[in-house]
Short mmCIF file of C-alpha atoms and ligand atoms in Angstrom, two decimals:
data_model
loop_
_atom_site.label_atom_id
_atom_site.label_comp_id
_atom_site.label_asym_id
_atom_site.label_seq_id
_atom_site.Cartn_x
_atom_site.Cartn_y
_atom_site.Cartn_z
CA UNK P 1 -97.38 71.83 -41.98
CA UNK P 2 -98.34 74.93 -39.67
CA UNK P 3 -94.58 75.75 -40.20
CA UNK P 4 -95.20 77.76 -43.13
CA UNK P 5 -98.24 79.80 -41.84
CA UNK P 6 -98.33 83.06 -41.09
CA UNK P 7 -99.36 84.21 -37.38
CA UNK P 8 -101.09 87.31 -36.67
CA UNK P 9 -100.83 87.97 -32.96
CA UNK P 10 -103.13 90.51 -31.72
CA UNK P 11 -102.43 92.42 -28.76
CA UNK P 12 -104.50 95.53 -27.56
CA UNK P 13 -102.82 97.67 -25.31
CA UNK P 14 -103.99 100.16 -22.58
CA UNK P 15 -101.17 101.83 -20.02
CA UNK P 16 -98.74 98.43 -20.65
CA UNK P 17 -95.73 100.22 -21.51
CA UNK P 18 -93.67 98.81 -18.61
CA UNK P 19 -94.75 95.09 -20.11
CA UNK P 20 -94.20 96.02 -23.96
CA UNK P 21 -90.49 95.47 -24.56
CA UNK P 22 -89.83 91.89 -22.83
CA UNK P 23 -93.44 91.45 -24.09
CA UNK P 24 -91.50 92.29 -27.76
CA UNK P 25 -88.51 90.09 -27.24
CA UNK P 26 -90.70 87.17 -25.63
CA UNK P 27 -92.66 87.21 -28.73
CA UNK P 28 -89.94 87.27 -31.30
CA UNK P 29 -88.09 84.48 -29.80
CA UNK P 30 -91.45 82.29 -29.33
CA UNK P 31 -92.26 83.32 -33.12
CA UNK P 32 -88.69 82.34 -34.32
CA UNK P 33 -88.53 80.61 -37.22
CA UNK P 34 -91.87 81.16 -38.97
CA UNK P 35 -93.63 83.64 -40.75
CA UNK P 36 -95.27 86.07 -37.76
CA UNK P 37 -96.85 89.79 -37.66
CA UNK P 38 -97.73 91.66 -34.00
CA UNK P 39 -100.59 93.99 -34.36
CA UNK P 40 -100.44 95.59 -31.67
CA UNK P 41 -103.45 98.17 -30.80
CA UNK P 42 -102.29 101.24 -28.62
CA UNK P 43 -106.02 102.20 -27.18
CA UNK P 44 -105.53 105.40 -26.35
CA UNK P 45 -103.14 104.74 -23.47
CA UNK P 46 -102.44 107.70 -20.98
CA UNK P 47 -98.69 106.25 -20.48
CA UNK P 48 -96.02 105.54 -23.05
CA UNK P 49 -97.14 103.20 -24.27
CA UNK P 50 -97.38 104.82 -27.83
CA UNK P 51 -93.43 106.01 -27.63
CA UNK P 52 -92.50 102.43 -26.44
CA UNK P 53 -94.53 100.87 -29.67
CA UNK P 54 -93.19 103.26 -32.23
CA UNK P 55 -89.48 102.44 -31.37
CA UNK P 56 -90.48 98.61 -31.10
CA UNK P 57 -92.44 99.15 -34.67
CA UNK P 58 -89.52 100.86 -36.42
CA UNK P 59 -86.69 98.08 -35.07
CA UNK P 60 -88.83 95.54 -36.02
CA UNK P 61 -91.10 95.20 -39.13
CA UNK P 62 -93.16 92.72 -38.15
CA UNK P 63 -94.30 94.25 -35.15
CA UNK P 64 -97.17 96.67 -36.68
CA UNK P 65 -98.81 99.27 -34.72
CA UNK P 66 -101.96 100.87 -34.61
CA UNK P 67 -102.48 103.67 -32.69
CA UNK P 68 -106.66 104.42 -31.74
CA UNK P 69 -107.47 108.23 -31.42
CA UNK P 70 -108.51 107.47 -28.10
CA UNK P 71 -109.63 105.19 -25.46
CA UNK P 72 -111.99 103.20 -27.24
CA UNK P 73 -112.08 99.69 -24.55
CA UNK P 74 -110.34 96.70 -25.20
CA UNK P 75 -113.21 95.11 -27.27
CA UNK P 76 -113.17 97.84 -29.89
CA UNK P 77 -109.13 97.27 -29.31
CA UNK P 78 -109.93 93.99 -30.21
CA UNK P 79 -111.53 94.56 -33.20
CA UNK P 80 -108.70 96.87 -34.89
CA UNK P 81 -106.65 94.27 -34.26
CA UNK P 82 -108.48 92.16 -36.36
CA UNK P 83 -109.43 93.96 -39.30
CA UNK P 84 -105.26 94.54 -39.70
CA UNK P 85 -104.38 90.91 -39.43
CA UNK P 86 -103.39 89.25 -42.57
CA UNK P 87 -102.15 85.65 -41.01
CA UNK P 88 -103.45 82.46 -41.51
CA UNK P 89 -103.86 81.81 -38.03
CA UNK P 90 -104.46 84.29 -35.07
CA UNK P 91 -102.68 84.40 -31.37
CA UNK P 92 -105.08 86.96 -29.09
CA UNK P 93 -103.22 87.89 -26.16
CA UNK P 94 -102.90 90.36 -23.15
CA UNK P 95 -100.32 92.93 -23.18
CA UNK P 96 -99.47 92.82 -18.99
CA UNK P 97 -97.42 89.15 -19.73
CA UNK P 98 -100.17 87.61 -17.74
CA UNK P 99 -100.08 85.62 -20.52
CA UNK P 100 -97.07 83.87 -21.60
CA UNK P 101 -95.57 84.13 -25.28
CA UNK P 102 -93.56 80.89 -24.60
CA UNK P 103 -97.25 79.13 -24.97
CA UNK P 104 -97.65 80.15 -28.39
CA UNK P 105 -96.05 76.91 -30.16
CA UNK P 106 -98.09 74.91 -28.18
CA UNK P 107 -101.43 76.26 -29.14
CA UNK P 108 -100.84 76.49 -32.49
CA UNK P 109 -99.64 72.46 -32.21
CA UNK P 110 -103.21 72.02 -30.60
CA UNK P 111 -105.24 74.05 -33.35
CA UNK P 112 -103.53 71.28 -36.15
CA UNK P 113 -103.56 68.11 -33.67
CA UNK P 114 -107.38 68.35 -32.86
CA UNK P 115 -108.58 70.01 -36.55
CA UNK P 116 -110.32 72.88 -34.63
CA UNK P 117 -110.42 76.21 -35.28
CA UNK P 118 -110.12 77.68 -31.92
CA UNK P 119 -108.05 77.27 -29.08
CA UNK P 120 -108.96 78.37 -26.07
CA UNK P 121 -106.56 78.72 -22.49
CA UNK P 122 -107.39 77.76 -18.94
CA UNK P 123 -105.78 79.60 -16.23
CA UNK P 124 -104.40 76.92 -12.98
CA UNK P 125 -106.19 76.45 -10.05
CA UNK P 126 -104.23 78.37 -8.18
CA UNK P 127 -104.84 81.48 -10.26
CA UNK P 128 -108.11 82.06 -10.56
CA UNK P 129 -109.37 85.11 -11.76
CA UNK P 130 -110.27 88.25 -10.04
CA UNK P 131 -113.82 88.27 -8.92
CA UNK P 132 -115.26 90.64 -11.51
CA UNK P 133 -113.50 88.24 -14.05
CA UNK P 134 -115.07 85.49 -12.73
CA UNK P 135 -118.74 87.08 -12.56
CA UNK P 136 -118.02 88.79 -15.92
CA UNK P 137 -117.58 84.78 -17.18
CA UNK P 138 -120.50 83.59 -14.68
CA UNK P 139 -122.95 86.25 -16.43
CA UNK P 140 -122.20 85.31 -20.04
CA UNK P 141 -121.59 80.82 -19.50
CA UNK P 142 -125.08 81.11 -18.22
CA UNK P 143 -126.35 82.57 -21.29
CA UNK P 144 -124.75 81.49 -24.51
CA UNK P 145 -125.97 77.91 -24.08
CA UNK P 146 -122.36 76.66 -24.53
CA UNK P 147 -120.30 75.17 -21.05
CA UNK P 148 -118.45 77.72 -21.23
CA UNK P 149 -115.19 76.59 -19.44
CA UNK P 150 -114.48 78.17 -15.99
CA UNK P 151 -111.51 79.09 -16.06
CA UNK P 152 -111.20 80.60 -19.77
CA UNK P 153 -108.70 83.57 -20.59
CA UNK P 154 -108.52 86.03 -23.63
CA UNK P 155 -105.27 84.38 -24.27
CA UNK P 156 -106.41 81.79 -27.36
CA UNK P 157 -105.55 81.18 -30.80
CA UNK P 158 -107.66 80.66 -33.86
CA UNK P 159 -108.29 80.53 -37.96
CA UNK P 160 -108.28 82.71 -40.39
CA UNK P 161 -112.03 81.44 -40.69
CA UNK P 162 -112.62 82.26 -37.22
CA UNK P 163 -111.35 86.05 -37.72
CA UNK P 164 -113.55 86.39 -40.72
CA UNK P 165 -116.65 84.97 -38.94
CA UNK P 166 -116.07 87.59 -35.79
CA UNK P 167 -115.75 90.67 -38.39
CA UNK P 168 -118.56 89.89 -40.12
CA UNK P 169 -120.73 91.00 -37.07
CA UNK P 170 -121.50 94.69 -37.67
CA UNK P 171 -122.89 95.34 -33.75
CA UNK P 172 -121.48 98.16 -31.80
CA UNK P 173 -120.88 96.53 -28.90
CA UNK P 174 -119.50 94.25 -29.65
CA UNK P 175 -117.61 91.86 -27.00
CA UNK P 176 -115.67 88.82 -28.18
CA UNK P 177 -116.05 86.61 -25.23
CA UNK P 178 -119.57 85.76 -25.85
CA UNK P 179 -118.93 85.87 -29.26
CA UNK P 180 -116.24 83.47 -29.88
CA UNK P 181 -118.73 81.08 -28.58
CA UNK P 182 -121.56 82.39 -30.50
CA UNK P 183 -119.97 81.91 -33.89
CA UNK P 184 -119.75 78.27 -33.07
CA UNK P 185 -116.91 76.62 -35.00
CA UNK P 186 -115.12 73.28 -33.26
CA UNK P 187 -112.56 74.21 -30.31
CA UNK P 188 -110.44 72.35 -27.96
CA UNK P 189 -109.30 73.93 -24.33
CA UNK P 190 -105.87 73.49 -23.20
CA UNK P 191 -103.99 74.42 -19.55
CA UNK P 192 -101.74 76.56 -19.33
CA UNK P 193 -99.63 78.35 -16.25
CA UNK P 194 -100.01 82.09 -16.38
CA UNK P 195 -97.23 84.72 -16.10
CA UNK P 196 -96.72 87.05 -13.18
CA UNK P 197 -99.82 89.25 -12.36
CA UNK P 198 -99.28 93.18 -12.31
CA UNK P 199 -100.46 94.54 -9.14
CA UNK P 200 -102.95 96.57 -11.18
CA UNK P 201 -105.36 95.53 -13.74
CA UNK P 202 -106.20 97.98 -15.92
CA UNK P 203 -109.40 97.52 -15.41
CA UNK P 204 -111.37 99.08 -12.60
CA UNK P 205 -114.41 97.00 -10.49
CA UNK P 206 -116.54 99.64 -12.34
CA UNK P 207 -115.28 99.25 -15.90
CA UNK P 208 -115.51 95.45 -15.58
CA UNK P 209 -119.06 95.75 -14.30
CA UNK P 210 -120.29 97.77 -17.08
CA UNK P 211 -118.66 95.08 -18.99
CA UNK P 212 -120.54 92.03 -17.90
CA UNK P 213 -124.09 94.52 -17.60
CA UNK P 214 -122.95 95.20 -21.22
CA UNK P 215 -123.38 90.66 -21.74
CA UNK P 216 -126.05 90.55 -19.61
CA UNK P 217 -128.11 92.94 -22.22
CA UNK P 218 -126.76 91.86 -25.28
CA UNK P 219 -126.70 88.39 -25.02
CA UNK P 220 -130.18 87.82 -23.19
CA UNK P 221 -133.31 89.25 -22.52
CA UNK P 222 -133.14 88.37 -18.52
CA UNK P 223 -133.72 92.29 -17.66
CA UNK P 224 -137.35 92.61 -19.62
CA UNK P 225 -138.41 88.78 -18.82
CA UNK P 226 -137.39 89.29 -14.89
CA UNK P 227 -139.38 92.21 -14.45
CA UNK P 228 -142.42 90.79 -17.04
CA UNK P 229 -142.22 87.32 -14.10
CA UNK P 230 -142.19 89.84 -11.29
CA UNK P 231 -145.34 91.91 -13.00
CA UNK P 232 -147.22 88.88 -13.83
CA UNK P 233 -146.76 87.80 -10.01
CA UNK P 234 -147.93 91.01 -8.58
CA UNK P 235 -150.98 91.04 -10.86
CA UNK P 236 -151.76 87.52 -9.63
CA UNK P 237 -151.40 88.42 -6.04
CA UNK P 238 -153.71 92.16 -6.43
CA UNK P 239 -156.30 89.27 -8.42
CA UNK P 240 -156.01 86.86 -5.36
CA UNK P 241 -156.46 89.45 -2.27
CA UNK P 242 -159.25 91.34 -4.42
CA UNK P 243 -160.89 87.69 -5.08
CA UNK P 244 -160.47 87.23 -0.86
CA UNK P 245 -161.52 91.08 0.21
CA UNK P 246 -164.65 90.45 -2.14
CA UNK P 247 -165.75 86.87 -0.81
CA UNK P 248 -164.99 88.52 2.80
CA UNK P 249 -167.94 91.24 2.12
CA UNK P 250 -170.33 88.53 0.34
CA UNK P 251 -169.75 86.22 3.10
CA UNK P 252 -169.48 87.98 6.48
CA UNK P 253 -170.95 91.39 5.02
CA UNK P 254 -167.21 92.43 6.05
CA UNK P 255 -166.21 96.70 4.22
CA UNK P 256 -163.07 97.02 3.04
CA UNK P 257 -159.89 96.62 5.25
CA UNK P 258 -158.64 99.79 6.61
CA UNK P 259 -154.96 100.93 6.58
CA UNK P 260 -153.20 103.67 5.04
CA UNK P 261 -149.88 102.04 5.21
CA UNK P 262 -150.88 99.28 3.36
CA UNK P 263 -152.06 101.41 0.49
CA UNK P 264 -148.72 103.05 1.03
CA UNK P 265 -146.94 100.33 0.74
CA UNK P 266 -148.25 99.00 -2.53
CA UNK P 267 -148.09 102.53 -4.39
CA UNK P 268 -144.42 102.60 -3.57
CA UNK P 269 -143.75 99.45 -3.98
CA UNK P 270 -145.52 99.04 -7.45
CA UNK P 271 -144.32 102.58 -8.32
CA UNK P 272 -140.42 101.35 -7.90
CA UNK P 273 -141.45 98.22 -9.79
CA UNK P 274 -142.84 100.50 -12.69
CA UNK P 275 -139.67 102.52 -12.62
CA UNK P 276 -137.07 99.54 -12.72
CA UNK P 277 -139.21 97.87 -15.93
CA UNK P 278 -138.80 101.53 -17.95
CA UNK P 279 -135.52 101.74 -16.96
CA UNK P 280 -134.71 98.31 -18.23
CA UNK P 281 -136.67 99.18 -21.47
CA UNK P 282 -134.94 102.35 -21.54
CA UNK P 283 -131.54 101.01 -21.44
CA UNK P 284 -132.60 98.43 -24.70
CA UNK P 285 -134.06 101.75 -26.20
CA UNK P 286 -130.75 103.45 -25.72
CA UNK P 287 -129.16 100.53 -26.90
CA UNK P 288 -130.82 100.45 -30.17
CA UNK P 289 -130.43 104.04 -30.51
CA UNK P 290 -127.00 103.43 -30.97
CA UNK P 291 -126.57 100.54 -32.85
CA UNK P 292 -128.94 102.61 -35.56
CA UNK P 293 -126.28 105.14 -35.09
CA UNK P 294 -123.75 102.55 -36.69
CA UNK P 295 -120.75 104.64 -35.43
CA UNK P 296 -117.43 102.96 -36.04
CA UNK P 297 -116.04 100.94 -33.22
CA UNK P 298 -112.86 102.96 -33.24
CA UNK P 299 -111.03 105.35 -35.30
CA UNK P 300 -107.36 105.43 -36.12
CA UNK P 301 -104.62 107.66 -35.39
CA UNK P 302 -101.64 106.71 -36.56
CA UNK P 303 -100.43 103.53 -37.60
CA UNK P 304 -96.58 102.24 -38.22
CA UNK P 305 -95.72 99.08 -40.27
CA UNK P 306 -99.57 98.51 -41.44
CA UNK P 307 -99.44 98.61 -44.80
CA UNK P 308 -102.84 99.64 -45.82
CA UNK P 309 -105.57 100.49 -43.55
CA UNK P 310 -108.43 98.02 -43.26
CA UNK P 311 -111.07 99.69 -45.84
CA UNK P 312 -113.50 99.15 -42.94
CA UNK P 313 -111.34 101.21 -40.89
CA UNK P 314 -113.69 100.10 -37.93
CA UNK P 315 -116.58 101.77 -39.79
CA UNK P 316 -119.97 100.06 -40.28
CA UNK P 317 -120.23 97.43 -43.06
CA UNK P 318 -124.02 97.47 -43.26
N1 LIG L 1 -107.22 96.87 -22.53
C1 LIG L 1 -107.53 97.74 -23.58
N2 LIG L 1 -108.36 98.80 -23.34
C2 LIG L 1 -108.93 99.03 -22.11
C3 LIG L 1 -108.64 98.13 -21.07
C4 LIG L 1 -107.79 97.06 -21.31
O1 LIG L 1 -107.05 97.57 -24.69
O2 LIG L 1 -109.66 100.01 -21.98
C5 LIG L 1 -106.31 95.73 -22.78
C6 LIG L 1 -105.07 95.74 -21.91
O3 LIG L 1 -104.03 96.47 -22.51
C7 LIG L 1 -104.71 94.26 -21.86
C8 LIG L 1 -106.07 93.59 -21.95
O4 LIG L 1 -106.98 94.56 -22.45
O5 LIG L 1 -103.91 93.87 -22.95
C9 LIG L 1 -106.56 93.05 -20.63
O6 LIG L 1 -106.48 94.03 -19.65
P1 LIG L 1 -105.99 93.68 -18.18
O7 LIG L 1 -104.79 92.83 -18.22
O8 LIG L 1 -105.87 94.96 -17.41
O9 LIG L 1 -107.25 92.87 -17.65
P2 LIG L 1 -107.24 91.65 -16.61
O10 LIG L 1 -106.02 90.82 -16.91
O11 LIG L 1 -107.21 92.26 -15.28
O12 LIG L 1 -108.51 90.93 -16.91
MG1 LIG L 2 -104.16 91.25 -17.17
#
C-alpha cells in the first residue's frame, strides 16, 4: 500500500547548518526502505548551511538541494520546495530537529488509515509554542472559519492533491498556514512529542510579527471594518451631542458650550483616527500594488540533484 509511494519531504532552511547532518541521517534511516526525495530549500542562509547541503546532496542522491539567491522567508522557502517535489505524498518539516524524522512512518500510516489528505501535528502540553507562535496561530484560527487546532506545527504531511491545490494559488504572499486550511480537503490531527528546541529560533519577535500582520491583512478585512465601526461610532456620537447642544439652545435659550480643549481634543483625536484608516487603506493599496507586480516568490541560485527546474521557477502563473 503506501509502501510503494514516493515521499517528497520538504525542508526550508535558514542558518540550520549545525541541525542539517543528523537532520540527514535521521531522515534516511526514518525513510528506509521506500522510495523518498529531500528537497531541501537553502533560503539564503548567512551560515553554512549551503556547504553543509552540497556535500549532503552529492553523498546522497535523493537528498536534492535548492539553493534561493537570497533570503526570500520561509513561506517563499516553502513554496520552492513545492514546485520541486515529484512524490506522491509530501512530509513538510523544520530544519532545527524540533521536529522529529522518527514521526514520519507514523503520519504517513495516519494519511492511509483515516483516507485524508492532510495530516497535521500537535505539539505536547508541555511544549507549547513561543508566544509570537501562539498569537501568529491566535490571529489566523480566528479568521479562516476552521477550529484551527491549538497546538498545530508546520511539521505535517499531505497528497500529491494537496501540493497541487497550494501551487495553484498565484498570490505573493503567500503563507501556508492559513492556507492549508483554506484549500479545504479532509485532515486528521495527530500528537506528537517534539525534539529538542535550539536556544534560538530563527525567527526574531519582529519577523514573526510582520508575519501574523501579514494573516491579519490577507486573510480578513478586520483593519478597514475596525476603523469603518469606530467611524460610524464617532459620527453617531458628533449626531447625538449636536442633537443635545441644539435642544439645549431651543429649550433654555442656552449658546454654545465654551472650551478650547474640548475642540482640541476632538481635532486630534479625529485627526489620529483619520490617519490610522489611510494608513490601513494604504497598507491594502501597497498590498495590491504588489500582487499586480506578480514578482516571483523566489528565484534560484543553484540547485544540486534537481533534475529540471520547476518551469514556474517561482514565477507568476497568471
Ligand atoms: N526559515 C526559512 N526562512 C526564514 C526563516 C525560517 O526558511 O527566513 C525556516 C527555518 O530554516 C526552519 C523553519 O523555517 O526550517 C522554521 O524556523 P524556526 O525553527 O526558526 O521557527 P520556530 O520553530 O521558532 O517557529
Ligand atoms: Mg524551530
Amino acid at each position: 500500500m503506501s509502501d510503494n509511494r514516493r515521499v517528497s519531504v520538504l525542508v526550508p532552511v535558514y542558518n540550520n547548518a549545525p541541525t542539517l547532518e543528523p537532520l540527514c541521517a535521521r531522515l534516511a534511516a526514518a525513510l528506509e526502505g521506500r522510495d523518498y526525495e529531500v528537497v531541501l530549500v537553502n533560503d539564503g542562509s548567512r551560515d553554512d548551511s549551503w556547504a553543509r547541503l552540497s556535500q549532503l546532496a552529492a553523498a546522497n542522491p535523493r537528498f536534492k538541494a535548492i539553493g534561493l539567491s537570497r533570503n526570500f522567508g520561509q513561506h517563499p522557502a516553502i513554496a520552492a520546495a513545492l514546485d520541486h517535489a515529484t512524490g506522491d505524498v509530501m512530509v513538510l518539516m523544520d530544519a532545527d530537529l524540533e521536529d522529529e524524522p522518527e514521526h514520519i512512518p507514523a503520519l504517513l500510516s495516519a494519511l492511509d488509515a483515516n483516507g485524508v489528505d492532510i495530516v497535521y501535528t500537535e505539539k505536547d502540553e508541555a511544549r507549547a509554542p513561543r508566544f509570537t507562535s501562539r498569537f501568529y496561530h491566535y490571529v489566523f484560527s480566528r479568521i479562516v472559519g476552521v477550529s484551527v487546532p491549538r497546538r498545530l506545527g508546520t511539521y505535517r504531511a499531505f497528497t500529491r492533491k494537496v501540493q497541487q491545490a497550494l501551487r495553484a494559488f498565484p498570490e505573493r504572499h503567500v503563507l501556508y498556514g492559513p492556507l492549508m486550511f483554506f484549500v479545504g480537503f479532509r485532515y486528521t490531527t495527530v500528537p506528537v512529542t517534539g525534539g529538542a528546541r535550539p536556544d534560538r529560533s530563527s525567527y526574531s519577535f519582529g519577523k514573526r510579527l510582520r508575519l501574523a500582520l501579514n494573516s491579519l491583512v490577507t486573510y480578513t478585512d478586520l483593519p478597514p471594518k475596525l476603523f469603518a465601526g469606530i467611524g460610524l461610532g464617532m459620527v453617531a456620537l458628533a449626531f447625538l451631542y449636536s442633537a443635545i447642544v441644539l435642544l439645549q439652545y431651543l429649550i433654555v435659550g442656552q449658546s454654545l458650550p465654551q472650551g478650547l480643549t474640548m475642540i482640541v481634543l476632538l481635532v486630534s483625536g479625529m485627526t489620529g483616527m483619520l490617519m490610522l484608516a489611510i494608513g490601513t487603506l494604504g497598507v491594502y493599496i501597497f498590498r495590491i500594488f504588489q500582487e499586480v507586480l506578480a514578482r516571483p516568490r523566489y528565484l534560484v541560485d543553484d540547485a544540486i540533484n534537481v533534475r529540471a527546474l520547476s518551469e514556474t521557477d517561482g514565477r507568476s502563473r497568471r
